[in-house]
Tab-separated table of C-alpha atoms in Angstrom:
chain	number	residue	atom	x	y	z
A	1	MET	CA	18.026	-20.472	-5.128
A	2	TYR	CA	16.288	-17.614	-3.268
A	3	LYS	CA	12.832	-18.568	-4.530
A	4	SER	CA	13.351	-22.284	-3.925
A	5	LEU	CA	14.448	-21.798	-0.317
A	6	LEU	CA	11.810	-19.179	0.445
A	7	ASN	CA	8.953	-21.127	-1.097
A	8	LEU	CA	10.009	-24.116	0.992
A	9	TYR	CA	10.004	-21.921	4.099
A	10	LEU	CA	6.602	-20.386	3.311
A	11	LYS	CA	5.122	-23.808	2.665
A	12	TYR	CA	5.684	-24.796	6.280
A	13	SER	CA	5.336	-21.383	7.869
A	14	THR	CA	2.914	-18.475	8.232
A	15	THR	CA	3.017	-15.085	6.551
A	16	GLU	CA	3.601	-13.468	9.933
A	17	LYS	CA	6.698	-15.615	10.498
A	18	ALA	CA	7.919	-14.761	7.014
A	19	PHE	CA	7.581	-11.061	7.863
A	20	ARG	CA	9.581	-11.523	11.055
A	21	MET	CA	12.282	-13.365	9.124
A	22	ALA	CA	12.421	-10.544	6.586
A	23	ALA	CA	12.621	-7.948	9.378
A	24	LYS	CA	15.582	-9.716	10.946
A	25	THR	CA	17.298	-9.911	7.568
A	26	LEU	CA	16.769	-6.193	6.933
A	27	SER	CA	18.100	-5.328	10.388
A	28	LEU	CA	21.183	-7.426	9.713
A	29	LEU	CA	21.784	-5.788	6.334
A	30	ARG	CA	21.419	-2.328	7.841
A	31	SER	CA	23.992	-3.145	10.540
A	32	ILE	CA	26.629	-4.247	8.009
A	33	PRO	CA	29.043	-1.464	6.957
A	34	PHE	CA	27.975	-0.145	3.561
A	35	GLY	CA	24.983	-2.526	3.643
A	36	ARG	CA	22.574	0.036	2.235
A	37	GLN	CA	25.029	1.087	-0.450
A	38	LEU	CA	25.448	-2.525	-1.554
A	39	LEU	CA	21.688	-3.004	-1.755
A	40	ARG	CA	21.337	0.205	-3.744
A	41	LEU	CA	24.033	-0.911	-6.157
A	42	HIS	CA	22.541	-4.380	-6.614
A	43	TYR	CA	18.866	-3.401	-6.888
A	44	LYS	CA	17.979	0.286	-7.112
A	45	SER	CA	20.779	1.356	-9.453
A	46	ARG	CA	19.853	-1.401	-11.912
A	47	ILE	CA	16.434	0.127	-12.566
A	48	LYS	CA	17.350	2.055	-15.697
A	49	ASP	CA	14.007	2.427	-17.418
A	50	ASN	CA	12.244	5.729	-16.894
A	51	LEU	CA	8.665	5.153	-15.752
A	52	ARG	CA	8.454	8.374	-13.775
A	53	GLN	CA	4.945	9.792	-13.571
A	54	GLU	CA	2.907	12.275	-11.589
A	55	VAL	CA	-0.035	10.906	-9.629
A	56	PHE	CA	-1.986	12.722	-6.892
A	57	GLY	CA	0.317	15.682	-7.579
A	58	LEU	CA	3.337	13.619	-6.450
A	59	ASP	CA	6.336	12.568	-8.537
A	60	PHE	CA	6.682	8.761	-8.532
A	61	LYS	CA	9.987	7.412	-9.880
A	62	ASN	CA	8.165	4.242	-10.931
A	63	PRO	CA	4.684	2.773	-10.384
A	64	VAL	CA	5.725	-0.082	-8.058
A	65	GLY	CA	5.074	0.304	-4.341
A	66	LEU	CA	5.272	-1.859	-1.234
A	67	ALA	CA	1.907	-2.564	0.389
A	68	ALA	CA	0.943	-1.876	3.988
A	69	SER	CA	1.466	-4.529	6.697
A	70	VAL	CA	5.083	-5.149	5.732
A	71	ASP	CA	6.607	-2.128	7.511
A	72	LYS	CA	3.951	-1.542	10.150
A	73	ASP	CA	5.789	1.001	12.303
A	74	ALA	CA	8.085	2.565	9.683
A	75	SER	CA	11.145	0.736	11.024
A	76	TYR	CA	12.546	-0.361	7.664
A	77	PHE	CA	11.352	2.106	5.020
A	78	ASP	CA	14.857	3.542	4.696
A	79	ILE	CA	16.501	0.272	3.728
A	80	LEU	CA	13.417	-0.972	1.838
A	81	SER	CA	13.713	2.072	-0.425
A	82	GLU	CA	17.066	0.720	-1.634
A	83	PHE	CA	15.234	-2.048	-3.496
A	84	GLY	CA	13.918	0.601	-5.884
A	85	PHE	CA	10.292	1.040	-4.812
A	86	GLY	CA	8.558	4.113	-6.162
A	87	PHE	CA	6.652	4.386	-2.883
A	88	ILE	CA	6.214	2.523	0.392
A	89	GLU	CA	3.003	2.305	2.419
A	90	VAL	CA	3.730	2.059	6.154
A	91	GLY	CA	1.183	0.853	8.701
A	92	PRO	CA	-1.649	0.251	9.275
A	93	MET	CA	-1.419	2.233	12.490
A	94	CYS	CA	-3.830	3.550	15.073
A	95	ILE	CA	-3.664	5.558	18.285
A	96	HIS	CA	-5.693	5.282	21.468
A	97	SER	CA	-6.513	7.617	24.308
A	98	ASP	CA	-7.295	5.337	27.247
A	99	THR	CA	-4.829	3.805	29.669
A	100	THR	CA	-5.045	0.036	29.170
A	101	GLN	CA	-1.710	-1.692	28.685
A	102	ILE	CA	-2.536	-3.057	25.222
A	103	LYS	CA	-3.645	0.289	23.901
A	104	LEU	CA	-0.609	2.054	25.334
A	105	HIS	CA	1.585	-0.432	23.458
A	106	ASN	CA	-0.185	0.394	20.189
A	107	GLU	CA	0.048	4.109	20.875
A	108	THR	CA	3.780	3.748	21.480
A	109	LYS	CA	4.021	1.862	18.181
A	110	LEU	CA	2.532	4.766	16.224
A	111	LYS	CA	4.660	7.345	18.013
A	112	ARG	CA	7.734	5.223	17.319
A	113	ALA	CA	6.820	5.284	13.638
A	114	VAL	CA	6.601	9.073	13.756
A	115	GLU	CA	10.050	9.247	15.347
A	116	HIS	CA	11.488	7.038	12.593
A	117	LEU	CA	9.906	9.192	9.906
A	118	ARG	CA	11.059	12.360	11.644
A	119	THR	CA	14.718	11.339	11.875
A	120	GLU	CA	15.145	9.464	8.588
A	121	ARG	CA	14.708	11.290	5.304
A	122	PRO	CA	12.736	9.065	2.916
A	123	GLU	CA	14.277	8.450	-0.489
A	124	CYS	CA	10.927	7.525	-1.987
A	125	ILE	CA	7.320	8.558	-1.462
A	126	ILE	CA	5.922	7.410	1.885
A	127	SER	CA	2.244	6.666	2.391
A	128	GLY	CA	0.852	6.388	5.923
A	129	ASN	CA	-1.974	3.880	6.449
A	130	ILE	CA	-4.229	4.755	9.398
A	131	THR	CA	-6.987	2.634	10.872
A	132	ARG	CA	-9.265	2.400	13.904
A	133	ASN	CA	-8.865	0.625	17.190
A	134	GLU	CA	-10.745	-2.672	17.062
A	135	LYS	CA	-12.069	-2.049	20.576
A	136	SER	CA	-13.487	1.395	19.848
A	137	LYS	CA	-17.266	1.518	20.010
A	138	GLY	CA	-19.576	3.998	18.390
A	139	GLN	CA	-18.977	6.511	15.660
A	140	THR	CA	-17.492	9.131	17.985
A	141	GLU	CA	-14.701	6.866	19.227
A	142	VAL	CA	-13.967	5.508	15.755
A	143	ILE	CA	-13.668	8.957	14.190
A	144	ARG	CA	-11.464	10.050	17.091
A	145	ASP	CA	-9.095	7.145	16.333
A	146	TYR	CA	-8.654	8.366	12.770
A	147	GLU	CA	-8.355	12.016	13.806
A	148	GLU	CA	-5.524	11.378	16.249
A	149	ALA	CA	-3.603	9.065	13.928
A	150	PHE	CA	-4.063	11.539	11.059
A	151	ALA	CA	-2.793	14.468	13.148
A	152	LEU	CA	0.316	12.577	14.270
A	153	LEU	CA	1.322	11.241	10.850
A	154	TYR	CA	0.346	14.031	8.485
A	155	ASP	CA	3.530	16.105	8.695
A	156	PHE	CA	5.819	13.095	8.221
A	157	VAL	CA	4.325	11.265	5.220
A	158	ASP	CA	3.565	12.238	1.630
A	159	MET	CA	0.024	10.859	1.577
A	160	ILE	CA	-2.527	9.244	3.890
A	161	VAL	CA	-4.550	6.064	3.327
A	162	ILE	CA	-7.743	5.652	5.356
A	163	SER	CA	-8.084	1.937	6.045
A	164	PRO	CA	-11.566	1.001	7.350
A	165	GLN	CA	-12.089	-2.367	9.004
A	166	TYR	CA	-14.602	-4.161	6.799
A	167	SER	CA	-16.159	-6.673	9.187
A	168	SER	CA	-19.328	-8.571	8.300
A	169	LEU	CA	-21.977	-7.568	10.784
A	170	ASP	CA	-25.436	-7.916	9.282
A	171	PRO	CA	-27.387	-11.178	8.681
A	172	GLU	CA	-26.589	-11.052	4.964
A	173	GLY	CA	-22.864	-10.971	5.673
A	174	GLN	CA	-22.328	-7.438	4.386
A	175	ALA	CA	-19.897	-5.071	6.056
A	176	ASP	CA	-21.050	-2.022	7.956
A	177	ILE	CA	-19.859	1.004	5.954
A	178	SER	CA	-22.177	3.562	7.517
A	179	ASP	CA	-19.408	5.502	9.287
A	180	ILE	CA	-17.004	5.714	6.321
A	181	PRO	CA	-18.513	8.848	4.681
A	182	ASP	CA	-18.232	10.708	7.993
A	183	ILE	CA	-14.632	9.543	8.445
A	184	ILE	CA	-13.782	10.763	4.943
A	185	ASP	CA	-15.428	14.133	5.537
A	186	ARG	CA	-13.619	14.563	8.833
A	187	MET	CA	-10.204	13.745	7.353
A	188	LEU	CA	-10.745	16.153	4.466
A	189	THR	CA	-11.809	18.849	6.923
A	190	LEU	CA	-8.711	18.299	9.055
A	191	ARG	CA	-6.519	18.631	5.976
A	192	MET	CA	-7.760	22.176	5.497
A	193	TYR	CA	-5.889	23.235	8.637
A	194	TYR	CA	-2.488	22.327	7.164
A	195	ASP	CA	-0.367	24.507	4.900
A	196	VAL	CA	0.416	21.605	2.548
A	197	ASN	CA	-2.428	19.771	0.844
A	198	LYS	CA	-1.413	16.093	0.843
A	199	PRO	CA	-3.364	13.329	-0.953
A	200	ILE	CA	-5.869	11.299	1.061
A	201	LEU	CA	-6.941	7.872	-0.223
A	202	VAL	CA	-9.402	5.220	0.950
A	203	ARG	CA	-8.766	1.474	1.039
A	204	LEU	CA	-11.479	-0.578	-0.700
A	205	THR	CA	-11.587	-4.380	-0.773
A	206	PRO	CA	-13.510	-6.962	-2.852
A	207	SER	CA	-15.232	-8.147	0.335
A	208	LEU	CA	-17.661	-5.283	-0.237
A	209	SER	CA	-20.750	-5.933	-2.329
A	210	HIS	CA	-21.093	-4.161	-5.683
A	211	SER	CA	-23.730	-1.844	-4.250
A	212	GLN	CA	-21.509	-0.924	-1.301
A	213	THR	CA	-18.514	-0.393	-3.559
A	214	GLU	CA	-20.556	1.858	-5.826
A	215	GLU	CA	-21.838	3.775	-2.801
A	216	LEU	CA	-18.297	4.414	-1.584
A	217	ILE	CA	-17.101	5.321	-5.080
A	218	ASN	CA	-19.831	7.970	-5.299
A	219	CYS	CA	-18.873	9.178	-1.821
A	220	CYS	CA	-15.221	9.502	-2.853
A	221	LEU	CA	-16.093	11.376	-6.040
A	222	SER	CA	-18.486	13.790	-4.334
A	223	SER	CA	-16.254	14.453	-1.331
A	224	GLY	CA	-13.084	15.141	-3.292
A	225	ILE	CA	-11.016	12.239	-1.992
A	226	ASP	CA	-7.854	11.870	-4.062
A	227	GLY	CA	-8.010	8.158	-4.880
A	228	VAL	CA	-8.364	4.606	-3.607
A	229	VAL	CA	-6.160	1.636	-2.778
A	230	ALA	CA	-8.094	-1.294	-4.231
A	231	GLY	CA	-7.715	-4.984	-3.498
A	232	SER	CA	-7.174	-7.610	-0.837
A	233	THR	CA	-3.900	-9.276	0.129
A	234	VAL	CA	-5.519	-12.186	1.969
A	235	SER	CA	-5.626	-15.411	-0.048
A	236	SER	CA	-7.386	-18.619	0.944
A	237	ILE	CA	-5.700	-21.875	1.936
A	238	SER	CA	-6.878	-23.370	-1.373
A	239	ASP	CA	-5.141	-20.560	-3.293
A	240	PRO	CA	-1.509	-20.658	-2.072
A	241	GLY	CA	-0.166	-19.094	-5.253
A	242	GLY	CA	-2.587	-16.175	-5.093
A	243	ASN	CA	-3.954	-16.737	-8.617
A	244	GLU	CA	-7.611	-16.580	-7.585
A	245	LEU	CA	-6.869	-13.564	-5.411
A	246	PHE	CA	-5.250	-11.778	-8.338
A	247	VAL	CA	-8.196	-12.416	-10.665
A	248	ARG	CA	-10.638	-11.203	-8.022
A	249	ASN	CA	-8.640	-8.023	-7.419
A	250	LEU	CA	-8.237	-7.437	-11.149
A	251	GLU	CA	-12.010	-7.559	-11.662
A	252	PHE	CA	-12.424	-5.258	-8.668
A	253	VAL	CA	-10.104	-2.654	-10.198
A	254	LYS	CA	-11.997	-2.854	-13.498
A	255	TYR	CA	-15.286	-2.375	-11.649
A	256	ILE	CA	-14.024	0.721	-9.815
A	257	LYS	CA	-12.736	2.261	-13.037
A	258	GLU	CA	-16.037	1.579	-14.790
A	259	LYS	CA	-18.241	2.938	-12.017
A	260	SER	CA	-16.072	6.014	-11.492
A	261	ASP	CA	-15.798	6.702	-15.233
A	262	GLY	CA	-12.048	6.647	-14.786
A	263	LEU	CA	-12.178	9.732	-12.556
A	264	LEU	CA	-10.897	8.013	-9.410
A	265	PRO	CA	-7.144	7.252	-9.402
A	266	ILE	CA	-6.505	3.659	-8.302
A	267	ILE	CA	-3.579	1.925	-6.597
A	268	ALA	CA	-4.002	-1.819	-7.175
A	269	VAL	CA	-2.792	-4.342	-4.598
A	270	GLY	CA	-3.044	-8.073	-4.022
A	271	GLY	CA	-1.784	-11.098	-5.950
A	272	ILE	CA	0.757	-9.226	-8.091
A	273	MET	CA	3.713	-11.586	-8.443
A	274	ASN	CA	5.433	-10.362	-11.613
A	275	GLY	CA	5.535	-7.790	-14.376
A	276	GLU	CA	2.737	-9.433	-16.327
A	277	GLY	CA	0.369	-9.171	-13.366
A	278	ALA	CA	1.354	-5.574	-12.692
A	279	LEU	CA	0.761	-4.587	-16.325
A	280	LYS	CA	-2.663	-6.242	-16.297
A	281	MET	CA	-3.600	-4.128	-13.282
A	282	LEU	CA	-2.403	-0.968	-15.024
A	283	ASP	CA	-4.323	-1.899	-18.171
A	284	ALA	CA	-7.403	-2.532	-16.026
A	285	GLY	CA	-7.354	1.045	-14.767
A	286	ALA	CA	-4.785	1.292	-11.970
A	287	MET	CA	-2.221	4.084	-12.060
A	288	LEU	CA	0.101	2.472	-9.524
A	289	VAL	CA	0.543	-1.027	-8.085
A	290	GLU	CA	1.678	-2.426	-4.748
A	291	VAL	CA	3.332	-5.769	-4.102
A	292	PHE	CA	2.825	-7.714	-0.896
A	293	THR	CA	3.423	-11.479	-0.811
A	294	GLY	CA	5.169	-11.184	-4.180
A	295	PHE	CA	7.977	-9.252	-2.495
A	296	PHE	CA	8.743	-12.252	-0.308
A	297	ARG	CA	8.011	-15.017	-2.814
A	298	GLU	CA	9.863	-13.520	-5.772
A	299	GLY	CA	12.556	-11.653	-3.835
A	300	PRO	CA	13.620	-7.983	-3.783
A	301	SER	CA	14.399	-8.064	-7.515
A	302	ILE	CA	10.646	-8.077	-8.181
A	303	VAL	CA	10.707	-4.258	-8.413
A	304	ASN	CA	13.323	-4.308	-11.161
A	305	GLU	CA	11.537	-7.161	-12.949
A	306	ILE	CA	8.188	-5.355	-12.951
A	307	VAL	CA	9.639	-2.017	-14.060
A	308	ASN	CA	11.654	-3.620	-16.870
A	309	TYR	CA	8.671	-5.683	-18.031
A	310	ILE	CA	6.334	-2.674	-18.142
A	311	ALA	CA	8.941	-0.540	-19.902
A	312	ALA	CA	9.602	-3.220	-22.532
A	313	LYS	CA	5.905	-3.804	-23.208
A	314	THR	CA	5.259	-0.063	-23.406
A	315	LYS	CA	8.009	0.308	-26.012
A	316	ASP	CA	6.655	-2.658	-27.991
A	317	ARG	CA	3.166	-1.163	-27.987
A	318	ALA	CA	4.482	2.216	-29.115
A	319	LYS	CA	6.418	0.597	-31.975
A	320	LYS	CA	3.394	-1.439	-33.006
A	321	ALA	CA	1.125	1.618	-32.957
A	322	LEU	CA	3.643	3.568	-35.064
A	323	THR	CA	3.920	0.715	-37.558
A	324	GLU	CA	0.145	0.417	-37.889
A	325	GLN	CA	-0.114	4.161	-38.393
A	326	TYR	CA	2.024	4.026	-41.535
A	327	GLU	CA	0.626	0.803	-42.989
């Protein structure tokens, strides 16, 4: 029933409207007495299989996370955690230093997120996605955007994701990535001033050419960045089910693993709608996965479904390997 009604809604609506509908639903559930406890009982407590693992030096209860752009200002991470996510990526967020009304609104948005994270104790790992202001010009302003967002969020999240804006600027349609190495270096330098060394990751998307992807992979490996979030969540009008998007992201993850010789931990995102898709991403080289549209299309039980599917397949593979060993 859930999927039928939601798919009908999404067919005649936009993703943004679907997000707003979900936000209203979460707010309603949080306002109901024992709402969170009921969600925990129905979803989180039903995840019995143990897929706990350590990645980036952090203890993940399971490999399924919620992608950025769902909880942009960390308003719902507390109740979202009751669905059983191993981690939640909040944002993307940016901060600005001038006095225009629009920028002040965005600055307030980031500070509001910090207040939410300060007052609510996360029950799962929280990743903070930081980006630049679209109106910033020049490398100095762009780096300053990341510096200020980084400084505000660092103490209140478990890891940071640097999310560059990959816009096509040159005649060949390739994105300008010239400032990304400097942004990475600056973030890693800033981290040295904190007592706790938290993971810093970079978001990479298939919109980059192979040469650009390889360049950024080499930059990540040489700089000491902790990992990457790989994939796109934007599907075309001709691909409403996200199948083409998934295949593209899957090949992208394989390419990153190959070019990094498996040395760069990967979080895969984009087009993952079920356990089978999640397992394919893990087999391709990802250590963790994030769901985006799948969370809305398949419903909150997608976390349980993915975890159970991966656990069952892992057990089957172990049994098969043991059987073959003694044949």
